[in-house]
XYZ file of C-alpha atoms in Angstrom:
270
model
C 65.702 98.480 79.793
C 66.822 101.846 81.522
C 70.295 101.944 82.676
C 70.557 104.885 85.482
C 71.345 105.104 89.165
C 70.090 104.978 92.451
C 70.015 108.264 94.520
C 72.083 105.556 97.598
C 75.271 105.588 95.677
C 75.233 109.469 96.820
C 74.022 109.128 100.025
C 76.065 110.929 102.586
C 77.445 113.419 100.305
C 74.119 115.041 99.027
C 70.620 114.597 101.119
C 68.305 113.047 99.323
C 66.505 116.307 97.513
C 69.983 116.938 96.889
C 70.986 114.577 94.179
C 69.246 115.401 90.923
C 71.864 117.968 90.193
C 75.047 115.542 89.889
C 72.923 112.736 88.619
C 72.303 115.419 86.071
C 75.786 116.159 85.745
C 76.821 112.069 85.110
C 74.294 111.810 82.525
C 71.417 109.438 84.083
C 67.895 110.535 83.411
C 66.112 107.614 85.480
C 66.643 106.782 89.225
C 66.028 105.077 92.125
C 64.957 107.183 94.776
C 66.282 106.148 98.641
C 64.016 107.290 101.314
C 66.700 107.846 104.388
C 64.649 108.418 107.130
C 60.713 108.964 108.523
C 60.575 112.793 107.938
C 61.117 111.755 103.061
C 58.953 109.560 103.996
C 55.732 112.155 103.048
C 54.013 113.824 99.956
C 55.861 117.387 101.284
C 59.209 115.666 100.840
C 57.814 114.084 97.923
C 57.188 117.718 96.838
C 60.601 118.767 96.693
C 62.057 115.977 95.273
C 59.326 116.453 91.671
C 60.804 119.952 91.993
C 64.517 118.511 92.100
C 63.998 116.074 89.974
C 63.104 118.149 86.644
C 63.679 115.515 83.347
C 65.137 112.591 85.522
C 62.389 109.457 84.977
C 61.711 107.564 88.948
C 61.471 104.394 88.531
C 61.186 102.861 91.844
C 61.920 104.062 95.485
C 63.735 102.329 98.509
C 62.907 102.552 102.432
C 66.010 102.561 105.026
C 64.975 99.326 105.584
C 65.228 98.236 108.881
C 62.921 101.469 110.323
C 59.932 98.930 109.464
C 60.142 96.587 106.925
C 60.751 93.685 109.221
C 57.683 94.540 111.079
C 55.075 93.959 108.380
C 56.082 89.418 109.779
C 55.482 90.265 113.320
C 53.506 87.928 115.014
C 51.531 91.655 116.764
C 48.646 93.028 115.411
C 49.211 96.321 116.402
C 53.138 96.317 115.553
C 52.176 94.820 112.039
C 49.353 98.202 111.701
C 52.143 100.544 112.750
C 54.314 99.299 110.262
C 52.235 99.294 107.158
C 50.918 102.636 108.195
C 54.678 104.066 108.185
C 55.006 102.184 104.729
C 51.670 103.528 103.288
C 53.416 106.843 103.526
C 56.279 105.683 101.690
C 54.439 104.526 99.111
C 52.365 107.946 98.925
C 55.398 109.326 98.583
C 56.550 107.234 95.760
C 53.640 107.588 93.785
C 53.333 111.680 94.259
C 56.997 110.706 92.527
C 56.352 108.162 89.614
C 57.889 105.243 91.192
C 56.196 102.399 90.139
C 57.918 99.783 92.119
C 58.868 99.470 96.121
C 62.501 97.746 96.158
C 61.875 95.653 99.415
C 64.159 93.878 101.738
C 61.606 92.653 104.391
C 62.928 90.528 107.816
C 66.726 90.728 108.213
C 67.876 87.542 110.161
C 68.934 88.664 113.148
C 69.580 84.341 114.488
C 72.860 82.960 113.867
C 70.956 78.893 114.198
C 69.090 77.760 111.102
C 66.092 79.429 109.486
C 62.658 77.626 109.431
C 60.306 79.240 107.487
C 56.798 79.418 107.700
C 55.838 80.530 104.073
C 52.655 80.163 103.943
C 52.488 83.150 106.835
C 55.659 84.783 104.938
C 52.974 84.830 101.660
C 50.205 86.038 103.666
C 52.301 89.415 105.189
C 53.514 89.539 101.562
C 50.665 89.298 99.362
C 48.914 91.595 101.954
C 51.714 94.434 101.083
C 51.110 93.441 97.620
C 47.752 94.509 98.156
C 48.732 98.118 99.461
C 51.069 98.669 96.932
C 48.045 98.258 94.617
C 46.799 101.146 95.918
C 49.367 103.455 94.998
C 49.438 102.593 91.602
C 53.104 100.623 92.977
C 54.532 97.335 92.559
C 56.471 95.295 94.936
C 60.005 94.101 94.448
C 61.457 91.774 97.036
C 65.223 91.929 96.334
C 67.704 89.587 97.227
C 69.752 90.934 100.345
C 72.376 88.758 102.079
C 71.893 89.674 105.767
C 67.750 89.493 105.093
C 65.286 86.211 104.024
C 65.874 86.242 100.624
C 69.358 85.798 100.692
C 69.194 82.308 98.964
C 67.816 81.290 95.616
C 65.033 78.379 97.263
C 63.555 81.748 99.436
C 61.732 83.241 96.454
C 61.279 80.188 94.650
C 58.835 78.590 98.083
C 56.908 81.889 97.334
C 56.451 82.366 93.830
C 53.392 80.202 93.225
C 52.196 81.249 96.591
C 52.630 84.978 95.591
C 51.833 85.733 91.831
C 51.680 89.320 91.476
C 55.561 89.521 93.692
C 58.134 91.020 91.457
C 61.925 91.587 92.036
C 65.202 93.933 92.327
C 68.755 91.884 91.440
C 71.337 92.741 93.899
C 74.882 91.985 91.914
C 77.383 92.982 95.077
C 74.245 91.155 97.653
C 74.447 88.222 95.654
C 78.277 88.321 95.627
C 77.682 88.948 99.529
C 75.772 85.764 100.296
C 77.680 83.631 98.658
C 76.142 82.421 95.259
C 76.239 83.824 92.096
C 73.820 86.154 90.338
C 73.136 83.567 87.576
C 71.542 81.707 90.677
C 68.976 84.354 91.983
C 68.010 85.539 88.433
C 67.006 82.314 87.120
C 64.687 81.778 90.120
C 63.331 85.588 89.469
C 62.741 84.594 85.898
C 60.180 87.186 84.774
C 59.378 88.340 87.656
C 62.250 90.659 88.024
C 61.600 94.462 86.982
C 64.474 96.022 88.735
C 68.752 95.389 88.715
C 71.196 96.854 90.495
C 74.450 97.275 89.886
C 78.115 97.538 91.452
C 81.331 95.681 91.096
C 84.419 94.254 93.260
C 87.687 92.624 92.970
C 89.367 89.357 92.829
C 89.048 89.830 96.958
C 84.936 90.673 96.833
C 86.203 94.317 98.138
C 83.139 96.390 96.813
C 84.371 98.721 93.715
C 81.977 100.972 91.320
C 81.672 99.675 87.619
C 84.701 99.397 85.837
C 87.291 99.807 89.102
C 87.007 95.308 88.919
C 86.369 92.105 87.271
C 82.229 91.641 87.292
C 81.269 91.039 83.655
C 79.009 93.402 82.372
C 78.676 92.330 78.998
C 77.689 89.015 79.923
C 74.947 90.516 82.475
C 73.431 92.706 80.305
C 73.321 89.841 76.986
C 71.561 87.472 79.600
C 69.089 89.803 80.980
C 68.567 90.635 77.521
C 68.239 86.829 76.238
C 65.408 86.471 78.995
C 63.434 89.390 78.074
C 64.516 92.150 80.604
C 62.739 95.427 80.365
C 63.825 96.246 83.231
C 65.480 99.887 84.631
C 69.442 98.462 85.716
C 70.471 100.685 88.238
C 74.054 101.827 89.787
C 74.124 101.326 93.611
C 77.031 102.063 95.023
C 78.726 102.692 97.978
C 79.746 106.212 98.143
C 83.253 105.135 99.711
C 83.696 102.732 97.016
C 84.336 106.069 95.203
C 86.486 109.612 95.645
C 85.356 112.421 93.552
C 81.279 112.337 91.534
C 83.532 111.674 87.869
C 84.900 108.783 88.997
C 80.814 107.521 89.051
C 80.576 109.712 86.173
C 82.873 107.353 84.300
C 81.727 104.456 85.962
C 78.527 104.910 84.774
C 78.980 105.763 80.814
C 81.374 102.543 80.987
C 77.936 100.857 82.377
C 76.304 102.478 79.254
C 79.435 100.816 76.678
C 78.684 97.356 78.338
C 75.212 97.756 77.038
C 75.871 98.348 74.111
C 78.864 95.779 73.615
C 75.940 93.258 74.851
C 73.966 94.928 72.167
C 70.606 95.971 74.556
C 68.471 98.732 72.933
C 68.368 101.575 75.559
C 65.876 103.979 76.808
C 66.106 107.090 78.855
C 69.849 107.639 78.708
C 72.272 110.500 78.479
């Protein structure tokens, strides 16, 4: 298992290519790169990232979801084609920096009415995207997100058999915001899990950096260990959740301590 940080935890304080120096100060050696805009979805930008990241390993990539991912499922084939072209740019950049996984949000829940999912159509589009990802040596990881289609465990349950190559990303804060215990997502994800996003929260549900809230990280790591998880756990918080970089460093070290208490064998840690 690996422990690292998402560049999203530094979003707004540093440009993407600038995040690796503070990561080194923190001690992290594994990262998820959050490409923040279209101008970053290029091989040229990816080469800049490679120059800056040094020996930091890139586990996965993320993109600004709402710019194109929902249109992967658009009924208009021309719209889908344009969305897939953007996805290819993201994936090509991810391939350049050595990422193995693409963290995917998919379509958003835009209506108040109850959604009735056409899983055959959805799985057709997802399998097509999986095939595109494979062209770049990357696997697709569907993330649970409270404002997107995968906001409940049963959504993935209905996709599993239809999309046998689909992997997952478990996000602790998103599970909390969905009002669902993260273990319900963990149970349905099973051996498809490749990435875990770590965040903490207070009794009232307010988000916090790990170590500042009530979430039991030791138990999480024990559960991940027991199911044979061998992917990356990445601290992904909002910059409003801390003031100084030293706080994020303390939080990262707290996560390492929790993993150690859980008896987890770690690779690529500072």
